[in-house]
Tab-separated table of C-alpha atoms and ligand atoms in Angstrom:
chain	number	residue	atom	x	y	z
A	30	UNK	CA	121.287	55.140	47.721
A	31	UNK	CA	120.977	57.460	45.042
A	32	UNK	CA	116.842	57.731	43.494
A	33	UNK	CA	116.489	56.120	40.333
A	34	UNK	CA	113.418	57.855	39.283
A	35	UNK	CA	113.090	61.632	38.702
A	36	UNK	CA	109.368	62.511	39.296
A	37	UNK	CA	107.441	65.793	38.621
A	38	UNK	CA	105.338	67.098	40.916
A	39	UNK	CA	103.026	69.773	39.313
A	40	UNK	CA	101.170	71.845	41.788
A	41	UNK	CA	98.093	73.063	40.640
A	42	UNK	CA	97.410	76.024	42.702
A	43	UNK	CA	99.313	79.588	42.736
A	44	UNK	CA	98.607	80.561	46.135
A	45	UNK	CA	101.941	81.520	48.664
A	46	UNK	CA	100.457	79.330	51.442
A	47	UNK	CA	98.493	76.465	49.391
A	48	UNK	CA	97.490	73.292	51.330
A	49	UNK	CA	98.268	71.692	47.685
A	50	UNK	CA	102.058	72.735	47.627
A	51	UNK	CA	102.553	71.860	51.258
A	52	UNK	CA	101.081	68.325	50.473
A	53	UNK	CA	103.864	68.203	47.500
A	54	UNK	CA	106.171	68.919	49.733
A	55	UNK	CA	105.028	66.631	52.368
A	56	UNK	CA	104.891	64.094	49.912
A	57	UNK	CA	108.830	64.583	48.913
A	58	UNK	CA	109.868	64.058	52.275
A	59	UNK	CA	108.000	60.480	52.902
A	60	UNK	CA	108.719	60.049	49.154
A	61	UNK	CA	111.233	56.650	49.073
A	62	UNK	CA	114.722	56.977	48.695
A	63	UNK	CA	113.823	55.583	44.869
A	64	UNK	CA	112.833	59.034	43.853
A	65	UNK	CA	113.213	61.901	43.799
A	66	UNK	CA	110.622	64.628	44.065
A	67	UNK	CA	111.031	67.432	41.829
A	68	UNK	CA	108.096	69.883	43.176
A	69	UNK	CA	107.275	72.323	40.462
A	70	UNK	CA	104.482	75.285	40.341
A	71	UNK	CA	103.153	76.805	37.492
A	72	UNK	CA	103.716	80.744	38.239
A	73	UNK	CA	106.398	80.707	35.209
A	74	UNK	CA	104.153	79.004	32.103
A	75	UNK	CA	102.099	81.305	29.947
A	76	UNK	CA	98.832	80.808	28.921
A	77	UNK	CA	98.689	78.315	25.716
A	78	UNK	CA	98.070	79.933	22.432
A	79	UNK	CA	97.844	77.824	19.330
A	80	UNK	CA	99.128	80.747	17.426
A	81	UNK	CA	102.463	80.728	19.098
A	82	UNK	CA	103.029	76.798	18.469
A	83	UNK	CA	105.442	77.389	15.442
A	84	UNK	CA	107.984	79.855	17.614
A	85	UNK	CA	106.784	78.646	21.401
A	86	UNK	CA	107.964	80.723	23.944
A	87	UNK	CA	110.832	79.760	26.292
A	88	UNK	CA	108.492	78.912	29.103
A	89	UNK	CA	106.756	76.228	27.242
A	90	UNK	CA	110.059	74.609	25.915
A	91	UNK	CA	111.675	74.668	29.557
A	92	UNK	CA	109.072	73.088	31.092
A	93	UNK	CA	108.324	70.163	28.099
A	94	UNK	CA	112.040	69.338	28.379
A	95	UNK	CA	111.386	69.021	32.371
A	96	UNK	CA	108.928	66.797	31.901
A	97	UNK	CA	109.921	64.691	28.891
A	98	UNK	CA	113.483	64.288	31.176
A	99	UNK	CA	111.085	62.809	34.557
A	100	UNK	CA	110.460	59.141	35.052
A	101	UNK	CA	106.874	60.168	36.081
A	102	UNK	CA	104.668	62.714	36.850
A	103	UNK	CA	102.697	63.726	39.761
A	104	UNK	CA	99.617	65.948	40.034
A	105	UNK	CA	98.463	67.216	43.222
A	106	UNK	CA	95.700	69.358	42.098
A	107	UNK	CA	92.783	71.364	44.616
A	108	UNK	CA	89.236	71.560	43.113
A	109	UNK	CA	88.104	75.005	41.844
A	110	UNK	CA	84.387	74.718	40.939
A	111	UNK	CA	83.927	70.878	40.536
A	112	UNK	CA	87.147	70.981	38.017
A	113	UNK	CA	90.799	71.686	38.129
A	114	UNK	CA	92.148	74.799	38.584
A	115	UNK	CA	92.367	77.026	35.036
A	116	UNK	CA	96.818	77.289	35.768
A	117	UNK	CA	96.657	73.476	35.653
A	118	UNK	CA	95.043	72.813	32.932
A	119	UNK	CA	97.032	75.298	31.181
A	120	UNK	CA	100.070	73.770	31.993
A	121	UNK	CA	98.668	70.183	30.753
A	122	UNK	CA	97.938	71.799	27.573
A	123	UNK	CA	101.049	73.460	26.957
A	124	UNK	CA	102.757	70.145	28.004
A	125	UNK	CA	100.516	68.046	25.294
A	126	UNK	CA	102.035	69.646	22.578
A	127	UNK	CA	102.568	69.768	19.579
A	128	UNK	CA	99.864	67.308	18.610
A	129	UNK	CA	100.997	63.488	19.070
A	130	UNK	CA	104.320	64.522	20.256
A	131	UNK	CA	103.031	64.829	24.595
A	132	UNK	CA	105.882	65.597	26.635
A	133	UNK	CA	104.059	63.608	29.339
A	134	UNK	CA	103.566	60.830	26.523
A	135	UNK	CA	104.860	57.386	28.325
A	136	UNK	CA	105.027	59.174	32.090
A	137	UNK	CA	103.403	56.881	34.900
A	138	UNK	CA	100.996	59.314	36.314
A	139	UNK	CA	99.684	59.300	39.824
A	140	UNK	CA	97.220	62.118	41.178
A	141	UNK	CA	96.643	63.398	44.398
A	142	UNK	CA	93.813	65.960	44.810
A	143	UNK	CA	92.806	68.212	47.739
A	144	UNK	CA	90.139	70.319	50.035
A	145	UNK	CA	89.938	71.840	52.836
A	146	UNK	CA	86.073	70.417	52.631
A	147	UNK	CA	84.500	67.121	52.976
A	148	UNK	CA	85.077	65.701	49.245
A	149	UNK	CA	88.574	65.813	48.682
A	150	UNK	CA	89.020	67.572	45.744
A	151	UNK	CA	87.771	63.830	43.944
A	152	UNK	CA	86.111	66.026	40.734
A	153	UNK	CA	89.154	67.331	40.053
A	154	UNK	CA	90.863	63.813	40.545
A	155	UNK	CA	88.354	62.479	38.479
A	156	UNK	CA	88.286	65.346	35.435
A	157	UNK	CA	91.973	64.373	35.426
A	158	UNK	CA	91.422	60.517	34.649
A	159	UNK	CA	89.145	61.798	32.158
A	160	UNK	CA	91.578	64.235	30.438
A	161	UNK	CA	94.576	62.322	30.804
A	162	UNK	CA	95.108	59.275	28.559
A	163	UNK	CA	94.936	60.312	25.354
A	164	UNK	CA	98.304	62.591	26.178
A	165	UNK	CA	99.933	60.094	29.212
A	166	UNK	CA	101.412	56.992	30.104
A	167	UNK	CA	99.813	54.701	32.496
A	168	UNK	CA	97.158	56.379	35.602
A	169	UNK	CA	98.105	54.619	38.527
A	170	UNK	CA	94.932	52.979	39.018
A	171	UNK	CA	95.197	51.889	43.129
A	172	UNK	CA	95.312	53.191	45.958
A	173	UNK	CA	93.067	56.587	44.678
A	174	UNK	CA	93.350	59.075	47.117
A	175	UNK	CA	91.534	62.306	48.250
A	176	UNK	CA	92.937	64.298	51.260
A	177	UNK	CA	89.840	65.664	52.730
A	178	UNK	CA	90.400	68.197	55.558
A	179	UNK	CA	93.776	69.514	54.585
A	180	UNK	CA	93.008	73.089	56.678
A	181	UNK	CA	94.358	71.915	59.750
A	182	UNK	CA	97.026	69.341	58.632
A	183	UNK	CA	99.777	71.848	58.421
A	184	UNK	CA	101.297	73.323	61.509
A	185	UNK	CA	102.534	77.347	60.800
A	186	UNK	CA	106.295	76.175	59.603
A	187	UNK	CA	103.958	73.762	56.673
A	188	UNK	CA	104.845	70.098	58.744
A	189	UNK	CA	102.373	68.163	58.415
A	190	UNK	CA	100.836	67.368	61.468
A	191	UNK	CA	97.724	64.856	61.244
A	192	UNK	CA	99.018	61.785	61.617
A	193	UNK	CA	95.789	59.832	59.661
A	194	UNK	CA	96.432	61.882	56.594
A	195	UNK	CA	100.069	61.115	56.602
A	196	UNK	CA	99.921	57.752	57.034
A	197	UNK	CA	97.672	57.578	53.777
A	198	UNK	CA	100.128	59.890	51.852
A	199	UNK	CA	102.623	57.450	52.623
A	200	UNK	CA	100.924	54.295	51.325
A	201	UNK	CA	100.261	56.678	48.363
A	202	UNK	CA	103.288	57.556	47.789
A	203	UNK	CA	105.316	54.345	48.075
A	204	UNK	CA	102.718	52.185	45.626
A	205	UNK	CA	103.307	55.183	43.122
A	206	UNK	CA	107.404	54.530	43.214
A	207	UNK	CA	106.197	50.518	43.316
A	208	UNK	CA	104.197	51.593	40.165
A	209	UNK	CA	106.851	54.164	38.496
A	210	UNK	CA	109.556	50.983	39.454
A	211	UNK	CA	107.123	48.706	37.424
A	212	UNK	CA	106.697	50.867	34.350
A	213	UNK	CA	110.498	51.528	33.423
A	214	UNK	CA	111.854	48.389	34.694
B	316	FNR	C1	87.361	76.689	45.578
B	316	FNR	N1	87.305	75.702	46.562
B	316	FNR	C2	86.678	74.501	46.300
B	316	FNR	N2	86.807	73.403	47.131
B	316	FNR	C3	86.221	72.213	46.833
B	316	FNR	O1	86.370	71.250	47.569
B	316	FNR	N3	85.482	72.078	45.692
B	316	FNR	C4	85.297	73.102	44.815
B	316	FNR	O2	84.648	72.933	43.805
B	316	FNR	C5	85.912	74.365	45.119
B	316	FNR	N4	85.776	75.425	44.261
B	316	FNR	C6	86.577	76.547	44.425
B	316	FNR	C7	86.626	77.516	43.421
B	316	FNR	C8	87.498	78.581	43.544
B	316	FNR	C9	87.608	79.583	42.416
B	316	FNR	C10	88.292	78.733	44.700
B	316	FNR	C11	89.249	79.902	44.847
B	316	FNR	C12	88.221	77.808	45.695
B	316	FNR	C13	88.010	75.892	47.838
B	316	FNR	C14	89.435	75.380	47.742
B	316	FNR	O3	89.443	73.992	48.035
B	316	FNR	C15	90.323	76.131	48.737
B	316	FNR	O4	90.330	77.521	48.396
B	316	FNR	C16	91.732	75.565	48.769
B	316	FNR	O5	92.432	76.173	49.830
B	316	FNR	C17	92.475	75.778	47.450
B	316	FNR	O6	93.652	75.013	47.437
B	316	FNR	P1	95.073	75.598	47.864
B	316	FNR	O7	95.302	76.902	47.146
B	316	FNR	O8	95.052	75.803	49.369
B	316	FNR	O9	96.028	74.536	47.482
């Protein structure tokens, strides 16, 4: 069957070997067949600059279209200092212009955050709820989730290898297509 729903995953961290974009990828691959998993990192967008709104650069444009052409969008963010990472929230920025015209206006959102520690990235999780609706469609409200312990869920070709954490990613990741199914039926 072909996937219905076009989905963008935004990765919120840089790094070559990030637990966060081997999660997004993970998450493609148990993803249903009713979407499709569009993984995207942020290496390419350029810082926002409200000056440049009236000629925006090409970077900014590409990745608006992207997202006002998804059926949803996904954020699988780590936690850098209680918060999202800065690359993130530049990229939300960028994306929530110009003013009232979000490209992520009317996207089901779902958000998966991340640490190698005990808390699961949840305060970036939760800084996201908190900067999100004015700009989104609908947060998925339930299941949350917060992948604690992600150091040594990856084996060294990035499959994911603890069973409990896949099994939640899973559940995850099949009520957000239930949810994305619901919102543009
Ligand atoms: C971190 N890290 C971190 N972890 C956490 O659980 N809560 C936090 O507040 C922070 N703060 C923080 C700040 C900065 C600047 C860095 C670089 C790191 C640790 C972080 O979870 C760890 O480096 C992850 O490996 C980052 O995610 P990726 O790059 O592996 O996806």
């Amino acid at each position: 069957m072909a996937a219905l729903y076009n989905i963008v995953v935004i990765v919120g961290s840089l790094r070559k070997e990030a637990y966060t974009l081997k999660i997004a990828n993970a998450l493609s691959r148990l993803a249903p067949e009713t979407l499709k998993l569009d993984v995207t990192t942020l290496h390419d967008i350029s810082f926002f600059n409200q000056d440049l709104e009236a000629a925006p650069p090409k970077d900014w444009l590409a990745f608006r279209e992207k997202l006002q052409k998804s059926d949803g969008v996904l954020f699988v963010t780590p936690e850098y200092n209680r918060s999202i990472p800065g690359v993130l929230k530049n990229a939300i920025d960028v994306g929530s212009r110009p003013y009232g015209k979000s490209s992520f206006l009317g996207k089901p959102i779902g958000i998966v955050s991340n640490s190698p520690g005990v808390l699961g990235g949840v305060n970036a999780a939760m800084n996201l709820k908190q900067l999100l609706p004015g700009i989104t469609g609908p947060i998925m409200g339930q299941p949350e989730i917060y992948l604690v312990g992600v150091g040594d869920a990856f084996d060294d070709q990035g499959n994911l290898v603890k069973e409990p954490m896949q099994k939640v990613m899973k559940q995850y990741i099949d009520a957000y297509a239930a949810f994305v199914d619901q919102y543009n039926k």
